[in-house]
Coordinates of N, CA and C in Angstrom, one line a residue:
A151 N 216.4 114.6 126.7 CA 215.4 114.2 125.7 C 214.5 112.9 126.4
S152 N 213.5 112.5 126.1 CA 213.1 111.2 126.8 C 211.9 110.8 126.2
V153 N 212.2 109.2 126.0 CA 211.0 108.5 125.0 C 209.6 109.1 125.5
F154 N 209.2 109.7 126.6 CA 208.0 110.4 126.5 C 207.6 111.7 126.2
L155 N 208.6 112.7 125.8 CA 208.5 113.5 124.9 C 208.4 113.5 123.7
D156 N 209.2 112.1 123.2 CA 209.6 111.8 121.3 C 207.5 111.6 121.3
L157 N 207.4 110.7 122.3 CA 206.0 109.7 122.2 C 205.0 111.2 122.2
E158 N 205.1 112.4 122.8 CA 204.1 113.1 123.0 C 204.2 113.7 121.7
L159 N 205.3 114.2 121.3 CA 205.6 114.8 119.7 C 205.1 114.1 119.1
A160 N 205.3 112.7 118.5 CA 204.6 112.2 117.6 C 203.5 112.0 117.6
S161 N 202.3 111.9 118.7 CA 201.0 112.1 119.0 C 200.8 113.7 118.6
L162 N 201.3 114.7 118.7 CA 201.2 115.9 118.3 C 201.2 116.0 116.5
Y163 N 202.3 115.4 116.3 CA 202.1 115.3 114.8 C 201.4 114.4 113.8
L164 N 201.0 113.0 114.3 CA 200.0 112.5 114.1 C 198.5 113.3 114.1
S165 N 198.2 114.4 114.9 CA 197.2 115.0 114.9 C 196.9 115.8 114.0
Q166 N 198.4 116.0 113.8 CA 198.7 117.3 112.1 C 198.6 116.5 111.3
K167 N 198.0 115.0 111.2 CA 198.3 114.3 109.6 C 199.9 114.6 109.1
K168 N 201.0 114.5 110.1 CA 202.3 114.7 109.9 C 202.9 113.0 110.1
T169 N 202.2 112.4 109.0 CA 202.9 110.7 109.5 C 204.1 110.6 109.3
A170 N 205.2 110.7 108.4 CA 206.6 111.1 108.6 C 206.9 111.7 109.6
E171 N 207.1 112.4 110.3 CA 207.6 113.2 111.3 C 207.4 112.4 112.5
A172 N 206.0 112.2 112.7 CA 205.5 111.3 113.8 C 206.3 109.8 114.0
L173 N 206.9 109.4 112.9 CA 207.3 108.4 113.0 C 209.2 108.4 113.0
L174 N 209.7 109.5 112.8 CA 210.9 110.2 113.4 C 210.9 110.4 114.5
A175 N 210.3 110.9 115.1 CA 210.1 111.2 116.5 C 210.1 110.1 117.5
L176 N 208.8 109.1 117.1 CA 209.3 107.3 117.5 C 210.6 106.8 117.3
E177 N 210.9 106.8 116.1 CA 212.3 106.5 115.9 C 213.3 106.7 117.1
K178 N 213.3 108.1 117.0 CA 214.5 108.5 118.0 C 214.3 108.1 119.4
G179 N 213.0 107.8 119.8 CA 212.5 107.7 121.1 C 212.8 105.9 121.5
L180 N 213.1 105.5 120.3 CA 212.9 103.9 120.7 C 214.2 103.4 120.2
A181 N 215.7 104.3 120.2 CA 216.5 104.1 119.6 C 216.9 104.4 120.8
M182 N 216.6 105.0 122.1 CA 217.0 105.6 123.3 C 216.2 104.4 124.1
D183 N 215.0 103.6 123.9 CA 214.6 102.8 124.9 C 213.9 102.2 124.2
P184 N 214.3 101.0 123.3 CA 213.6 99.9 122.3 C 212.8 99.3 123.1
E185 N 212.4 99.1 124.0 CA 211.3 98.4 125.0 C 210.2 99.3 125.6
H186 N 210.1 100.4 125.1 CA 209.0 101.1 125.4 C 207.5 101.0 125.1
L187 N 206.7 100.3 125.9 CA 205.4 99.8 125.3 C 204.8 100.8 124.1
E188 N 204.6 101.4 124.7 CA 203.2 102.7 123.9 C 204.0 103.3 123.0
A189 N 205.2 103.2 123.0 CA 206.2 103.7 121.8 C 206.1 102.4 120.3
L190 N 206.6 101.5 120.9 CA 206.8 100.6 120.1 C 204.5 99.9 119.6
I191 N 204.0 100.6 120.4 CA 202.7 99.9 119.6 C 202.2 101.1 118.9
L192 N 202.4 102.4 119.5 CA 201.9 103.3 118.2 C 203.0 103.3 116.8
Y193 N 204.2 103.4 116.9 CA 205.2 102.4 115.7 C 204.4 101.6 115.2
G194 N 203.9 100.5 115.9 CA 203.2 99.5 114.9 C 202.1 100.1 114.4
N195 N 201.2 101.1 114.9 CA 200.1 101.0 114.1 C 200.4 101.9 113.5
I196 N 201.5 103.1 113.2 CA 201.0 103.9 112.3 C 202.0 103.3 110.7
N197 N 202.9 102.2 110.9 CA 203.1 101.5 110.0 C 202.2 100.3 109.6
Q198 N 201.3 99.9 110.4 CA 200.5 99.1 109.6 C 199.5 99.7 108.7
T199 N 199.1 101.1 109.2 CA 198.2 102.1 108.8 C 199.2 102.2 107.2
L200 N 200.0 102.5 107.1 CA 201.0 102.4 106.1 C 201.4 101.4 105.0
K201 N 200.9 100.2 105.5 CA 200.8 98.9 104.7 C 202.6 98.8 105.0
Q202 N 203.4 98.9 106.1 CA 204.7 98.7 106.2 C 204.4 97.6 107.3
N203 N 203.8 96.2 106.5 CA 203.3 95.2 107.7 C 204.6 94.4 108.4
D204 N 205.9 94.6 107.4 CA 206.9 93.8 108.7 C 207.6 94.8 109.9
K205 N 207.6 96.1 109.6 CA 207.7 97.0 110.3 C 206.7 96.6 112.1
A206 N 205.6 96.8 111.3 CA 204.3 96.8 112.1 C 204.3 95.4 113.2
K207 N 204.7 94.5 112.5 CA 204.7 92.7 112.6 C 205.9 92.8 114.0
Q208 N 207.0 93.5 113.6 CA 207.9 93.6 114.2 C 207.9 94.1 115.8
A209 N 206.9 95.4 115.7 CA 206.8 96.2 116.9 C 206.3 95.7 117.2
Y210 N 204.8 95.2 116.8 CA 203.9 94.3 117.9 C 204.3 92.8 118.7
S211 N 205.7 92.2 117.9 CA 206.1 91.2 118.2 C 207.1 91.6 119.5
K212 N 207.5 92.5 119.5 CA 208.3 93.1 120.1 C 207.5 93.7 121.6
A213 N 206.4 94.3 121.4 CA 205.3 94.5 122.6 C 204.9 93.6 123.8
I214 N 204.8 92.4 122.4 CA 204.0 91.2 123.2 C 205.2 90.4 124.0
E215 N 206.4 90.5 123.2 CA 207.4 89.7 123.8 C 207.9 90.6 125.5
I216 N 207.8 92.1 125.4 CA 207.8 92.4 126.5 C 207.2 92.4 127.5
A217 N 205.5 92.6 127.5 CA 204.4 93.0 128.3 C 203.6 91.7 128.0
P218 N 203.7 90.3 127.8 CA 203.2 89.1 127.1 C 201.5 89.6 127.9
D219 N 201.4 89.9 129.3 CA 200.1 90.2 129.7 C 199.7 91.7 130.1
K220 N 199.9 92.2 129.3 CA 199.7 93.7 129.3 C 198.6 94.5 128.8
E221 N 198.7 94.0 127.2 CA 197.9 95.0 125.7 C 197.2 93.6 125.3
E222 N 196.0 93.1 125.7 CA 195.0 92.3 124.7 C 195.1 92.9 123.3
R223 N 195.2 93.7 122.7 CA 194.7 94.5 121.5 C 196.1 94.7 120.7
V224 N 197.3 94.3 121.2 CA 198.4 94.0 120.7 C 198.5 92.7 119.6
Y225 N 198.0 92.0 120.5 CA 197.5 90.8 119.8 C 196.9 90.2 118.5
L226 N 195.9 91.0 119.1 CA 195.1 91.5 118.0 C 195.2 91.5 116.5
L227 N 196.1 93.1 117.1 CA 196.3 94.1 115.5 C 197.7 92.5 115.1
L228 N 198.5 92.1 115.0 CA 199.4 91.3 114.9 C 198.7 90.1 114.3
G229 N 197.7 89.6 114.8 CA 197.1 88.6 114.3 C 196.4 89.0 113.1
N230 N 195.6 89.8 112.8 CA 194.9 90.5 111.9 C 195.6 90.7 111.1
I231 N 197.1 91.4 110.9 CA 197.8 91.5 110.3 C 198.2 90.0 109.3
L232 N 198.5 89.3 110.3 CA 199.1 87.6 109.5 C 197.9 87.0 109.0
M233 N 196.5 87.6 109.4 CA 195.2 86.7 108.7 C 194.9 87.4 107.2
D234 N 195.1 89.0 107.5 CA 195.3 89.5 105.5 C 196.0 89.0 104.9
E235 N 197.7 88.2 105.6 CA 198.7 87.9 104.8 C 198.2 86.1 104.2
G236 N 197.1 85.8 104.6 CA 197.0 84.5 104.7 C 198.0 83.6 105.5
N237 N 198.7 84.3 106.5 CA 199.2 83.2 107.2 C 198.9 83.0 108.6
F238 N 198.1 82.2 108.4 CA 197.1 81.3 109.3 C 197.6 80.5 110.1
D239 N 198.7 80.0 109.9 CA 199.4 79.0 111.0 C 199.7 80.0 112.1
D240 N 200.4 81.0 112.0 CA 201.2 81.8 112.7 C 200.2 83.0 113.1
A241 N 199.1 83.0 112.8 CA 197.9 83.7 113.3 C 197.5 83.3 114.6
F242 N 197.2 81.7 113.9 CA 196.5 81.0 115.0 C 197.4 80.8 116.6
D243 N 199.1 80.7 115.9 CA 199.9 80.7 117.3 C 199.7 81.9 118.2
I244 N 199.4 83.4 117.3 CA 199.0 84.4 118.3 C 197.7 84.6 119.0
Y245 N 196.6 84.0 118.0 CA 195.3 84.1 118.9 C 195.6 83.1 120.1
Q246 N 196.3 82.0 119.8 CA 196.4 81.3 120.9 C 196.9 81.6 122.2
R247 N 198.1 82.8 122.0 CA 198.7 83.5 123.0 C 198.1 84.2 123.7
L248 N 197.4 84.8 122.9 CA 196.1 85.8 123.5 C 195.5 85.2 124.3
V249 N 194.6 84.3 124.1 CA 193.5 83.6 125.0 C 194.4 82.6 126.4
D250 N 195.6 82.4 125.9 CA 196.5 82.0 127.6 C 196.7 83.0 128.1
A251 N 196.7 84.2 127.7 CA 197.2 85.3 128.4 C 195.9 86.0 129.2
F252 N 194.9 86.2 128.2 CA 193.5 86.5 128.6 C 192.5 85.8 128.2
P253 N 192.3 84.7 129.0 CA 191.1 83.8 128.6 C 189.8 84.2 128.8
A254 N 189.7 85.7 128.8 CA 188.4 86.1 128.8 C 188.3 87.0 127.3
S255 N 189.2 86.7 126.7 CA 189.4 87.6 125.5 C 188.0 87.1 124.9
F256 N 187.0 87.4 124.5 CA 186.1 86.9 123.2 C 186.5 86.9 121.5
A257 N 186.8 88.2 121.7 CA 188.0 88.4 120.6 C 188.7 87.4 120.2
G258 N 189.8 87.2 121.1 CA 190.7 85.7 120.2 C 190.1 84.4 120.5
H259 N 189.3 84.4 121.2 CA 188.4 83.3 121.0 C 188.0 83.1 119.3
F260 N 186.9 84.1 119.2 CA 186.3 84.1 117.5 C 187.3 84.3 116.8
F261 N 188.6 84.7 116.5 CA 189.5 84.5 115.3 C 189.9 83.2 115.7
L262 N 190.0 82.7 116.9 CA 190.7 81.0 116.8 C 189.6 80.9 116.0
G263 N 188.0 80.6 116.2 CA 187.4 79.8 115.6 C 187.3 80.8 114.1
K264 N 187.5 81.7 113.4 CA 188.0 81.7 112.1 C 188.7 81.1 111.7
I265 N 189.9 81.1 112.1 CA 191.0 80.0 111.6 C 190.5 78.4 111.6
H266 N 190.2 77.8 112.7 CA 189.5 76.7 112.7 C 188.6 76.7 111.4
A267 N 187.5 77.6 111.1 CA 186.8 77.5 109.9 C 187.5 77.5 108.8
E268 N 188.1 78.1 108.6 CA 189.5 78.3 107.6 C 190.2 77.1 107.2
K269 N 190.4 76.5 108.0 CA 191.3 75.0 108.1 C 190.4 74.3 108.0
D270 N 188.9 74.3 107.7 CA 188.4 73.1 107.7 C 188.3 72.2 109.1
R271 N 188.1 73.0 110.3 CA 188.1 72.2 111.3 C 187.2 72.6 112.1
P272 N 185.4 71.8 111.4 CA 184.5 72.7 111.9 C 184.0 72.8 113.6
D273 N 184.4 71.3 113.9 CA 184.2 71.3 115.7 C 184.9 72.2 116.8
E274 N 186.5 71.9 116.3 CA 186.8 73.1 116.9 C 186.5 74.6 116.6
A275 N 185.8 74.9 115.3 CA 186.0 76.2 115.0 C 184.4 76.5 116.0
E276 N 183.1 75.4 116.0 CA 182.0 75.7 116.4 C 182.6 76.0 118.2
A277 N 183.2 75.2 118.7 CA 183.6 75.5 119.9 C 184.1 77.2 120.0
A278 N 185.3 77.5 119.6 CA 185.7 78.5 119.9 C 184.7 79.8 119.6
F279 N 183.5 79.6 118.5 CA 182.9 80.9 118.2 C 181.7 80.6 119.7
K280 N 181.3 79.3 120.1 CA 180.8 79.3 121.4 C 181.5 79.7 122.3
R281 N 182.2 79.8 122.8 CA 183.5 80.2 123.7 C 183.3 81.8 123.8
A282 N 183.8 82.1 122.4 CA 183.4 83.9 122.0 C 181.8 84.3 122.3
L283 N 181.2 83.4 121.7 CA 179.6 83.9 122.3 C 179.3 84.1 124.1
A284 N 180.0 83.2 124.3 CA 179.6 82.8 125.9 C 180.6 84.4 126.6
L285 N 181.5 84.6 125.9 CA 182.3 85.8 127.1 C 181.4 87.2 126.6
E286 N 180.8 87.0 124.9 CA 180.7 88.2 124.8 C 178.9 87.8 123.8
P287 N 178.1 87.5 124.9 CA 176.5 87.4 124.1 C 175.9 88.0 123.0
E288 N 176.4 89.3 122.8 CA 175.8 90.4 121.9 C 176.8 90.1 120.7
L289 N 177.8 89.5 120.4 CA 178.5 89.2 119.2 C 177.6 88.6 118.3
E290 N 177.0 89.4 117.2 CA 176.2 88.7 116.4 C 177.4 87.8 115.0
E291 N 178.4 88.6 115.2 CA 179.1 87.6 113.7 C 179.8 87.1 114.2
G292 N 179.5 86.4 115.4 CA 179.9 85.0 116.1 C 178.7 84.1 115.7
R293 N 177.6 84.5 115.7 CA 176.2 83.9 115.7 C 176.1 83.5 114.0
F294 N 176.6 84.4 113.2 CA 176.9 84.2 112.1 C 177.8 83.0 111.6
E295 N 178.8 83.4 112.6 CA 179.6 82.0 111.7 C 179.7 80.8 112.3
L296 N 178.8 80.7 113.5 CA 178.5 79.3 114.0 C 177.5 79.0 112.7
L297 N 176.7 79.8 112.0 CA 175.4 79.5 111.1 C 176.0 79.4 110.0
K298 N 176.8 79.6 109.6 CA 177.9 79.1 107.9 C 178.4 77.6 108.4
I299 N 178.8 77.4 109.8 CA 179.3 76.2 110.2 C 178.0 75.0 109.9
Y300 N 176.9 75.2 110.6 CA 175.8 74.7 110.5 C 175.0 74.3 109.2
K301 N 175.4 75.3 108.5 CA 174.7 75.0 107.6 C 175.1 74.0 106.5
A302 N 176.3 74.3 106.3 CA 177.7 73.6 105.7 C 177.9 72.2 106.2
S303 N 177.7 71.4 107.1 CA 177.4 70.4 108.1 C 176.0 70.0 108.0
G304 N 175.4 70.5 107.6 CA 173.8 70.1 107.6 C 172.9 69.8 108.4
E305 N 173.6 70.7 109.8 CA 172.9 70.4 111.1 C 171.4 71.5 111.0
N306 N 170.3 71.1 109.8 CA 169.5 71.7 110.0 C 168.8 72.5 111.0
A307 N 168.9 71.7 111.8 CA 167.9 72.0 113.4 C 168.7 73.1 114.2
K308 N 170.0 72.8 114.2 CA 170.7 74.1 115.1 C 170.5 75.2 113.8
A309 N 171.0 75.3 112.5 CA 170.6 76.5 112.2 C 169.4 77.3 112.2
R310 N 168.2 76.4 112.2 CA 167.0 77.1 112.5 C 166.9 77.7 113.2
A311 N 167.5 77.1 114.7 CA 167.1 77.6 115.9 C 168.2 79.1 116.0
L312 N 169.3 79.3 115.3 CA 170.0 80.1 115.2 C 169.4 81.4 114.6
Y313 N 168.8 81.0 113.3 CA 168.1 81.8 112.6 C 167.3 82.7 113.3
L314 N 166.2 81.5 113.9 CA 165.4 82.3 115.3 C 165.7 83.2 116.0
E315 N 166.7 82.9 116.7 CA 167.1 83.5 117.3 C 168.0 84.9 117.1
L316 N 168.6 84.7 115.9 CA 168.4 85.9 115.5 C 167.5 87.3 115.0
L317 N 166.3 86.4 114.7 CA 165.5 87.1 113.8 C 164.8 87.8 115.0
D318 N 164.8 86.5 115.9 CA 163.9 87.8 117.4 C 164.6 88.7 118.0
K319 N 166.2 88.5 118.3 CA 166.9 89.9 118.4 C 166.4 90.5 117.8
N320 N 166.6 90.6 116.6 CA 166.4 91.7 115.5 C 165.4 91.4 114.1
P321 N 164.1 91.7 114.2 CA 163.4 91.1 113.3 C 163.6 91.4 111.8
S322 N 164.5 92.9 111.7 CA 164.2 93.7 110.5 C 166.1 93.2 109.9
N323 N 166.4 92.4 110.8 CA 168.3 91.7 110.3 C 168.5 91.3 109.1
I324 N 168.8 91.8 107.8 CA 168.5 91.2 106.9 C 169.5 90.3 105.9
R325 N 170.4 90.0 107.1 CA 171.1 88.4 106.9 C 170.8 87.4 107.5
A326 N 169.9 87.5 108.4 CA 169.3 86.2 108.9 C 168.0 86.0 107.6

């Protein structure tokens, strides 16, 4: 038996919507090799889907520990769970580690901006959203987040310019 075969078996079970069997196959594989990156990530994904967030967080944290510069998405998955739980401080740490490991991660900068905004740090939020937009110019959600900041701080000229930019890109945009 090998972890590879258990991983393949788990994928097959998932394609058949047999989640419990997939988890058992992954647990068997991870018992043989607790540091198998793909198995850890899939194990985290399944547990996250099942709302078993503690198991998912543990799997994602281990995956990051094993290969901190290999899988950008694992940081995002873990950070999103933490944000959903309202644990913004730990989520911030994860997203900061993400952008340290992957400086071109527009999503990492975007979520850092969301946390700065949540923590009422508009200057830091603005800088993070601008960095995300510099990395991914089509990130419309980043513009809407900036718009919220500008409106809340009374920066009407910046808000107006951003509204016009959004409407110019998409004249039928109902959010603008």
